[in-house]
Short mmCIF file of C-alpha atoms and ligand atoms in Angstrom, two decimals:
data_model
loop_
_atom_site.label_atom_id
_atom_site.label_comp_id
_atom_site.label_asym_id
_atom_site.label_seq_id
_atom_site.Cartn_x
_atom_site.Cartn_y
_atom_site.Cartn_z
CA MET C 1064 -15.02 -23.42 -5.43
CA GLN C 1065 -15.52 -19.68 -5.72
CA ASN C 1066 -13.46 -17.66 -3.24
CA LEU C 1067 -15.91 -14.92 -2.34
CA LEU C 1068 -13.06 -12.48 -1.56
CA GLU C 1069 -12.52 -12.30 -5.30
CA LEU C 1070 -15.93 -10.83 -6.14
CA THR C 1071 -16.83 -7.12 -6.11
CA LEU C 1072 -20.31 -6.29 -4.78
CA PRO C 1073 -21.85 -6.11 -8.29
CA GLU C 1074 -20.20 -9.46 -9.13
CA LEU C 1075 -21.40 -11.03 -5.89
CA THR C 1076 -24.89 -9.76 -6.67
CA SER C 1077 -24.97 -11.41 -10.10
CA TRP C 1078 -23.36 -14.59 -8.77
CA LEU C 1079 -26.18 -14.90 -6.21
CA ALA C 1080 -28.81 -13.83 -8.76
CA GLU C 1081 -27.80 -16.81 -10.91
CA LEU C 1082 -28.55 -19.00 -7.93
CA GLY C 1083 -31.95 -17.32 -7.66
CA HIS C 1084 -31.32 -14.98 -4.74
CA PRO C 1085 -32.36 -11.31 -4.56
CA ARG C 1086 -29.94 -8.36 -4.30
CA PHE C 1087 -30.43 -7.75 -0.60
CA ARG C 1088 -28.96 -11.20 0.10
CA ALA C 1089 -25.78 -10.12 -1.67
CA VAL C 1090 -25.64 -7.02 0.51
CA GLN C 1091 -26.04 -9.16 3.63
CA LEU C 1092 -23.37 -11.60 2.49
CA TRP C 1093 -21.06 -8.68 1.63
CA GLN C 1094 -21.46 -7.35 5.17
CA TRP C 1095 -20.69 -10.73 6.67
CA ILE C 1096 -17.54 -11.09 4.62
CA TRP C 1097 -16.09 -7.58 4.87
CA GLN C 1098 -17.64 -5.90 7.90
CA HIS C 1099 -18.09 -8.78 10.34
CA MET C 1100 -15.11 -10.59 8.83
CA ALA C 1101 -16.87 -13.95 8.96
CA ARG C 1102 -14.82 -16.85 7.68
CA SER C 1103 -17.46 -19.52 7.95
CA PHE C 1104 -20.98 -19.57 6.50
CA ASP C 1105 -22.27 -21.08 9.77
CA ASP C 1106 -21.71 -17.74 11.49
CA MET C 1107 -23.99 -15.88 9.07
CA SER C 1108 -27.07 -15.89 11.26
CA SER C 1109 -29.15 -13.54 9.11
CA LEU C 1110 -29.02 -16.01 6.18
CA SER C 1111 -31.33 -19.00 5.96
CA LYS C 1112 -29.97 -22.43 6.72
CA ALA C 1113 -30.66 -23.51 3.14
CA LEU C 1114 -28.67 -20.63 1.70
CA ARG C 1115 -25.77 -21.25 4.10
CA GLN C 1116 -25.74 -24.87 3.01
CA GLN C 1117 -25.77 -23.90 -0.66
CA LEU C 1118 -22.92 -21.42 -0.11
CA SER C 1119 -20.79 -23.98 1.68
CA GLU C 1120 -21.14 -26.32 -1.31
CA LEU C 1121 -20.17 -23.72 -3.90
CA ALA C 1122 -17.91 -21.20 -2.25
CA VAL C 1123 -15.21 -20.50 0.31
CA ILE C 1124 -13.96 -17.40 2.11
CA ARG C 1125 -10.24 -17.88 1.87
CA TRP C 1126 -7.99 -15.40 3.66
CA PRO C 1127 -4.23 -15.30 3.15
CA GLU C 1128 -2.47 -17.39 5.82
CA VAL C 1129 -0.14 -15.88 8.38
CA ASP C 1130 3.36 -17.25 7.85
CA ARG C 1131 4.99 -15.09 10.51
CA ILE C 1132 4.43 -11.89 12.47
CA GLN C 1133 7.16 -9.61 13.77
CA GLN C 1134 6.63 -6.76 16.15
CA SER C 1135 8.96 -3.79 16.47
CA SER C 1136 9.74 -1.97 19.71
CA ASP C 1137 7.76 1.02 18.34
CA GLY C 1138 4.64 -1.15 17.82
CA THR C 1139 5.03 -1.51 14.06
CA THR C 1140 3.84 -4.99 13.18
CA LYS C 1141 4.91 -6.80 10.09
CA PHE C 1142 3.13 -9.81 8.60
CA LEU C 1143 4.54 -12.28 6.14
CA LEU C 1144 1.47 -13.82 4.46
CA ARG C 1145 1.19 -16.95 2.39
CA LEU C 1146 -1.11 -16.85 -0.63
CA GLU C 1147 -3.04 -19.79 -2.04
CA ASP C 1148 -0.27 -20.86 -4.42
CA GLY C 1149 2.36 -20.67 -1.67
CA GLU C 1150 3.79 -17.28 -2.73
CA ARG C 1151 4.55 -14.94 0.13
CA ILE C 1152 3.99 -11.22 0.48
CA GLU C 1153 4.32 -8.65 3.25
CA THR C 1154 2.04 -6.14 4.88
CA VAL C 1155 2.84 -3.77 7.75
CA LEU C 1156 0.73 -2.06 10.43
CA ILE C 1157 2.14 1.23 11.68
CA PRO C 1158 0.80 2.96 14.81
CA SER C 1159 0.65 6.70 15.36
CA THR C 1160 -0.88 8.76 18.14
CA ASN C 1161 -3.19 11.64 17.25
CA ARG C 1162 -3.63 14.96 19.06
CA GLU C 1163 -6.20 13.47 21.44
CA GLY C 1164 -3.73 10.75 22.39
CA ASN C 1165 -5.56 7.94 20.58
CA VAL C 1166 -3.64 5.35 18.62
CA ARG C 1167 -4.50 5.16 14.95
CA TRP C 1168 -3.12 2.52 12.62
CA THR C 1169 -1.97 2.80 9.05
CA GLN C 1170 -1.61 -0.31 6.96
CA CYS C 1171 0.93 -0.64 4.18
CA LEU C 1172 -0.35 -2.99 1.45
CA SER C 1173 1.35 -5.05 -1.25
CA THR C 1174 -0.07 -5.38 -4.76
CA GLN C 1175 2.34 -7.76 -6.50
CA VAL C 1176 4.52 -10.72 -5.63
CA GLY C 1177 7.90 -9.11 -6.38
CA CYS C 1178 8.28 -6.17 -8.72
CA ALA C 1179 9.49 -5.76 -12.29
CA MET C 1180 10.80 -2.21 -11.90
CA GLY C 1181 14.19 -3.18 -10.53
CA CYS C 1182 14.90 -0.14 -8.35
CA THR C 1183 18.44 -0.77 -7.14
CA PHE C 1184 17.83 0.20 -3.47
CA CYS C 1185 14.65 -1.85 -3.01
CA SER C 1186 14.55 -5.41 -1.64
CA THR C 1187 11.40 -6.15 -3.62
CA GLY C 1188 13.02 -4.81 -6.77
CA THR C 1189 15.96 -7.18 -6.41
CA MET C 1190 13.59 -10.19 -6.16
CA GLY C 1191 12.20 -9.62 -9.65
CA PHE C 1192 8.56 -10.05 -10.61
CA THR C 1193 6.53 -13.20 -9.97
CA ARG C 1194 2.88 -12.27 -10.45
CA ASN C 1195 0.10 -9.79 -9.79
CA MET C 1196 -1.99 -10.14 -6.65
CA THR C 1197 -5.74 -10.56 -7.06
CA MET C 1198 -8.34 -8.27 -5.50
CA GLY C 1199 -9.05 -10.85 -2.79
CA GLU C 1200 -5.36 -11.13 -1.95
CA ILE C 1201 -4.94 -7.36 -1.79
CA LEU C 1202 -7.97 -6.89 0.48
CA GLY C 1203 -7.25 -10.11 2.38
CA GLN C 1204 -4.22 -8.32 3.88
CA ILE C 1205 -6.62 -5.92 5.61
CA LEU C 1206 -8.79 -8.73 6.99
CA VAL C 1207 -5.76 -10.47 8.50
CA ALA C 1208 -4.37 -7.27 10.01
CA ARG C 1209 -7.71 -6.17 11.47
CA ASP C 1210 -8.26 -9.60 12.93
CA HIS C 1211 -4.83 -9.43 14.57
CA LEU C 1212 -5.55 -5.95 15.97
CA HIS C 1213 -8.86 -7.09 17.43
CA ASP C 1214 -7.20 -10.11 19.04
CA THR C 1215 -4.22 -8.32 20.51
CA ARG C 1216 -5.36 -4.82 21.51
CA PRO C 1217 -7.47 -4.13 24.58
CA GLN C 1218 -9.39 -1.15 23.19
CA TRP C 1219 -11.15 -1.22 19.86
CA PRO C 1220 -8.27 -0.42 17.54
CA VAL C 1221 -8.81 1.94 14.66
CA LEU C 1222 -7.33 1.10 11.30
CA ARG C 1223 -7.48 4.59 9.89
CA ASN C 1224 -5.43 4.81 6.71
CA LEU C 1225 -4.24 2.57 3.92
CA VAL C 1226 -1.10 3.15 1.89
CA PHE C 1227 -0.21 1.10 -1.17
CA MET C 1228 3.53 1.18 -0.48
CA GLY C 1229 4.28 -2.49 0.10
CA MET C 1230 5.67 -4.93 -2.40
CA GLY C 1231 5.07 -4.29 -6.07
CA GLU C 1232 4.13 -1.45 -8.35
CA PRO C 1233 0.38 -0.84 -7.90
CA LEU C 1234 -0.13 0.87 -11.25
CA LEU C 1235 1.26 -2.15 -13.11
CA ASN C 1236 -1.58 -4.16 -11.55
CA TYR C 1237 -4.18 -1.51 -12.21
CA THR C 1238 -7.16 -3.80 -12.89
CA ASN C 1239 -6.93 -5.51 -9.50
CA LEU C 1240 -5.96 -2.28 -7.75
CA GLU C 1241 -9.05 -0.54 -9.08
CA ARG C 1242 -11.32 -3.43 -8.11
CA ALA C 1243 -9.85 -3.30 -4.60
CA LEU C 1244 -10.30 0.48 -4.38
CA LEU C 1245 -13.90 0.23 -5.58
CA SER C 1246 -14.63 -2.48 -3.00
CA LEU C 1247 -13.03 -0.42 -0.22
CA ASN C 1248 -15.37 2.40 -1.12
CA GLU C 1249 -18.58 0.26 -0.99
CA ASN C 1250 -20.91 0.86 1.92
CA GLY C 1251 -21.39 -1.99 4.34
CA GLY C 1252 -17.92 -3.38 3.73
CA LEU C 1253 -14.46 -2.24 4.77
CA ASN C 1254 -15.58 1.39 4.29
CA PHE C 1255 -12.46 3.34 3.42
CA SER C 1256 -13.12 6.58 1.59
CA PRO C 1257 -10.58 7.70 -1.06
CA ARG C 1258 -9.38 10.34 1.41
CA ARG C 1259 -7.96 7.64 3.67
CA ILE C 1260 -6.08 5.84 0.92
CA THR C 1261 -2.77 6.72 -0.75
CA VAL C 1262 -1.34 4.91 -3.76
CA SER C 1263 2.42 5.19 -4.16
CA THR C 1264 3.93 4.69 -7.59
CA CYS C 1265 7.28 5.07 -9.28
CA GLY C 1266 5.31 6.59 -12.17
CA ILE C 1267 3.57 4.50 -14.84
CA ARG C 1268 2.01 6.57 -17.61
CA LYS C 1269 -1.12 4.56 -18.35
CA GLY C 1270 -1.99 3.66 -14.78
CA LEU C 1271 -1.44 7.22 -13.58
CA LYS C 1272 -4.01 8.51 -16.03
CA GLU C 1273 -6.50 5.84 -14.97
CA LEU C 1274 -5.97 6.41 -11.25
CA GLY C 1275 -6.45 10.17 -11.69
CA GLU C 1276 -9.68 9.67 -13.60
CA SER C 1277 -11.00 7.24 -10.98
CA GLY C 1278 -10.47 9.65 -8.07
CA LEU C 1279 -10.25 6.59 -5.80
CA ALA C 1280 -7.09 7.53 -3.82
CA PHE C 1281 -4.47 10.17 -3.11
CA LEU C 1282 -1.27 10.03 -5.11
CA ALA C 1283 2.36 9.70 -3.97
CA ILE C 1284 5.21 9.60 -6.50
CA SER C 1285 8.49 7.86 -5.71
CA LEU C 1286 10.90 10.41 -7.14
CA HIS C 1287 14.16 9.64 -5.29
CA ALA C 1288 16.35 11.62 -7.69
CA PRO C 1289 16.19 15.18 -9.02
CA THR C 1290 17.63 14.47 -12.47
CA GLN C 1291 16.79 12.02 -15.22
CA GLU C 1292 20.37 10.75 -15.18
CA LEU C 1293 20.52 9.86 -11.48
CA ARG C 1294 16.98 8.54 -11.56
CA ALA C 1295 17.93 6.19 -14.40
CA ARG C 1296 20.74 4.83 -12.23
CA LEU C 1297 18.60 4.30 -9.15
CA MET C 1298 15.33 3.34 -10.83
CA PRO C 1299 16.11 1.93 -14.28
CA GLY C 1300 12.57 0.65 -14.90
CA ALA C 1301 10.75 3.77 -13.78
CA ALA C 1302 13.14 6.10 -15.60
CA LYS C 1303 12.04 4.72 -18.97
CA TRP C 1304 9.36 7.36 -18.64
CA PRO C 1305 11.46 10.57 -18.88
CA LEU C 1306 11.26 12.77 -15.80
CA ASP C 1307 10.14 15.85 -17.77
CA ASP C 1308 7.16 13.97 -19.18
CA LEU C 1309 6.24 12.61 -15.75
CA LEU C 1310 6.33 16.15 -14.30
CA ASP C 1311 4.17 17.50 -17.15
CA THR C 1312 1.61 14.78 -16.54
CA LEU C 1313 1.57 15.53 -12.82
CA ASN C 1314 0.81 19.16 -13.55
CA SER C 1315 -2.45 18.22 -15.18
CA TYR C 1316 -3.27 15.40 -12.75
CA PRO C 1317 -6.84 15.80 -11.39
CA LEU C 1318 -6.35 16.57 -7.70
CA LYS C 1319 -9.05 16.57 -5.04
CA THR C 1320 -9.82 19.65 -2.96
CA ARG C 1321 -6.78 20.57 -0.85
CA GLU C 1322 -4.84 17.65 -2.33
CA ARG C 1323 -1.20 18.00 -3.33
CA VAL C 1324 0.95 15.43 -5.08
CA THR C 1325 3.35 13.93 -2.55
CA PHE C 1326 6.88 13.35 -3.78
CA GLU C 1327 8.75 10.67 -1.88
CA TYR C 1328 12.50 11.21 -1.84
CA LEU C 1329 14.43 8.29 -0.40
CA MET C 1330 17.70 9.66 0.95
CA LEU C 1331 20.68 7.42 0.18
CA GLY C 1332 23.91 8.43 1.93
CA GLY C 1333 26.41 10.06 -0.45
CA VAL C 1334 24.22 9.30 -3.47
CA ASN C 1335 21.36 11.81 -3.59
CA ASP C 1336 21.63 13.68 -0.28
CA GLY C 1337 23.97 16.56 -1.19
CA PRO C 1338 23.24 20.32 -1.40
CA GLU C 1339 23.50 20.24 -5.19
CA GLN C 1340 20.71 17.66 -5.37
CA ALA C 1341 18.60 19.67 -2.93
CA ARG C 1342 18.86 22.67 -5.25
CA GLN C 1343 17.95 20.55 -8.25
CA LEU C 1344 15.01 19.14 -6.34
CA ILE C 1345 13.68 22.67 -5.75
CA LYS C 1346 13.35 23.11 -9.51
CA ILE C 1347 11.41 19.88 -9.82
CA VAL C 1348 9.02 20.66 -7.04
CA ARG C 1349 8.40 24.12 -8.43
CA ALA C 1350 7.63 22.58 -11.81
CA VAL C 1351 4.62 20.82 -10.28
CA ARG C 1352 2.33 23.49 -8.87
CA LYS C 1353 0.61 21.60 -6.08
CA SER C 1354 3.16 19.31 -4.49
CA LYS C 1355 5.06 18.57 -1.29
CA ILE C 1356 8.01 16.38 -0.33
CA ASN C 1357 8.51 13.54 2.11
CA LEU C 1358 12.17 12.88 2.79
CA ILE C 1359 12.54 9.21 3.70
CA ILE C 1360 15.65 7.93 5.44
CA TYR C 1361 17.02 4.80 3.80
CA ASN C 1362 16.69 1.70 5.95
CA GLU C 1363 19.90 -0.31 5.47
CA THR C 1364 19.52 -3.80 4.02
CA PRO C 1365 22.22 -6.45 4.31
CA GLY C 1366 24.00 -6.92 1.02
CA SER C 1367 22.87 -3.59 -0.39
CA PRO C 1368 25.52 -1.07 -1.51
CA TYR C 1369 23.55 1.88 -0.11
CA ARG C 1370 24.00 3.51 3.29
CA GLU C 1371 21.84 5.52 5.62
CA PRO C 1372 22.55 9.25 5.16
CA SER C 1373 24.15 11.15 8.05
CA GLU C 1374 21.86 13.29 10.15
CA ASP C 1375 23.84 16.44 9.30
CA ARG C 1376 23.34 15.94 5.60
CA VAL C 1377 19.65 15.21 5.99
CA LEU C 1378 19.09 18.36 8.06
CA ALA C 1379 21.16 20.48 5.67
CA PHE C 1380 19.16 19.08 2.74
CA GLU C 1381 15.89 19.85 4.46
CA LYS C 1382 17.02 23.38 5.29
CA ILE C 1383 17.80 24.17 1.65
CA LEU C 1384 14.27 23.14 0.73
CA TRP C 1385 12.68 25.09 3.59
CA ASP C 1386 14.71 28.20 2.74
CA ALA C 1387 13.24 28.00 -0.76
CA GLY C 1388 9.74 27.92 0.76
CA ILE C 1389 9.15 24.25 -0.02
CA THR C 1390 7.26 21.99 2.37
CA ALA C 1391 9.42 18.99 3.21
CA VAL C 1392 8.93 16.54 6.05
CA ILE C 1393 11.53 14.03 7.21
CA ARG C 1394 10.15 10.53 7.69
CA LYS C 1395 12.31 8.12 9.56
CA SER C 1396 10.65 4.85 8.66
CA LYS C 1397 9.19 2.97 11.61
CA GLY C 1398 9.96 -0.62 12.46
CA ARG C 1399 13.62 -0.34 11.52
CA ASP C 1400 14.53 -3.13 13.94
CA ILE C 1401 12.26 -5.56 12.07
CA ASP C 1402 13.30 -4.79 8.48
CA ALA C 1403 10.01 -2.98 7.88
CA ALA C 1404 10.95 -1.40 4.54
CA CYS C 1405 9.47 -2.74 1.37
CA GLY C 1406 10.31 -6.43 0.87
CA GLN C 1407 12.82 -6.71 3.70
CA LEU C 1408 11.04 -9.30 5.88
CA LYS C 1409 10.56 -11.62 2.96
CA VAL C 1410 14.22 -11.32 2.10
CA SER C 1411 15.35 -12.11 5.65
CA ALA C 1412 12.91 -15.03 5.89
CA MET C 1413 14.28 -16.49 2.67
CA GLN C 1414 17.84 -16.01 3.89
CA GLU C 1415 17.10 -17.79 7.18
CA GLU C 1416 15.44 -20.65 5.37
CA ALA C 1417 18.42 -20.93 3.06
CA GLY C 1418 20.60 -21.20 6.18
CA ALA C 1419 22.23 -17.81 5.65
N1 SAH G 1440 6.25 0.53 -6.18
C1 SAH G 1440 5.71 1.64 -5.50
C2 SAH G 1440 5.17 1.32 -4.14
C3 SAH G 1440 5.97 0.38 -3.32
S1 SAH G 1440 7.62 0.89 -2.86
C4 SAH G 1440 6.70 2.76 -5.40
O1 SAH G 1440 7.86 2.55 -5.74
O2 SAH G 1440 6.29 3.87 -5.05
C5 SAH G 1440 7.24 1.88 -1.48
C6 SAH G 1440 8.36 2.78 -0.97
O3 SAH G 1440 9.30 2.03 -0.17
C7 SAH G 1440 9.15 3.45 -2.08
O4 SAH G 1440 9.04 4.86 -1.97
C8 SAH G 1440 10.55 2.96 -1.81
O5 SAH G 1440 11.43 3.93 -2.11
C9 SAH G 1440 10.54 2.64 -0.34
N2 SAH G 1440 11.67 1.78 0.05
C10 SAH G 1440 12.15 0.70 -0.59
N3 SAH G 1440 13.22 0.19 0.04
C11 SAH G 1440 13.45 0.98 1.13
C12 SAH G 1440 14.43 1.00 2.18
N4 SAH G 1440 15.38 0.07 2.25
N5 SAH G 1440 14.34 1.95 3.14
C13 SAH G 1440 13.35 2.89 3.08
N6 SAH G 1440 12.41 2.93 2.12
C14 SAH G 1440 12.46 2.00 1.15
FE1 SF4 G 1441 9.10 -1.79 -7.33
FE2 SF4 G 1441 8.53 0.35 -5.79
FE3 SF4 G 1441 10.52 -1.37 -5.10
FE4 SF4 G 1441 10.83 0.23 -7.20
S1 SF4 G 1441 10.59 0.88 -5.06
S2 SF4 G 1441 11.33 -1.98 -7.16
S3 SF4 G 1441 8.77 0.30 -8.05
S4 SF4 G 1441 8.34 -1.84 -5.23
#
């Protein structure tokens, strides 16, 4: 059985063409799957009964299953989803209120089951790598989350932005990432333009080049340390690509109009949050002409050696950057009461199941 979530629009078109159907049928089917979020062929009223019958014999529309949902006091909603082979991944919906007072949602998406990069502060990193997620699994997260929003929110909820900051390293699964980004950009489907999508990476040479050439998303780089030495301690996998080389590549990265590279700097108490590191960070940011910094407060994980930084140190760190004329914004991650940082829900679910 062909899971139709796994086909891009061109692939769906040729799949239907082989069955003798014209292109406009593929467009209709695409709309049913991605725009109307139909899960059964019976609902597809604009298709003939014969075609619906044929589809139900040859294909399925298989969404990831919801294993559990947790909601934080700030509205952040975290889903643990079960994939076809039983593997589980996480996705998070994060609300924010815009200037007009309307709630807009951002979804954080996973791209791999686990991660091979082994960052020492990251729950996903400590799980190791299991496998890449397919295009249908990546986009299936959006279908599940939208469905949940429609069911639970009185007004039509707006899923505004997508960030690839969930489990896994997106650029190590570039083929499926690109297929997902292309599908998001298709008319008549989920309709997310590249300006509403951010891909976060710890920095992978080959994938970075490909993402830049594709122009399919904004770029965020997980920096987390201002020197090669400290970075190698915190992010042993990522640091195999020397920091100087990464910065050089970022300088020639093809940016969109008004785009700047976002550096993410996860602040770990007593590890990378001192004034010396802030001054070193200034040099790095200046080395990349168009860039800005998000300072992220570490969300403590049981069993992890790292601690949340003190507020004084965070503010002092930010001030050093501001005094140097560098744009830095502090981001206290939402959903802290539900383990909403990368990989944390899966870890606590596994611990509960193991009786811990
Ligand atoms: N692999 C990619 C994208 C997924 S990680 C990357 O590394 O960029 C997404 C972000 O979650 C990273 O910036 C990581 O630093 C952050 N993160 C991981 N564990 C965290 C924690 N306990 N608290 C806060 N942020 C965390
Ligand atoms: Fe992988 Fe990103 Fe976690 Fe590092 S921070 S282990 S790259 S998911």
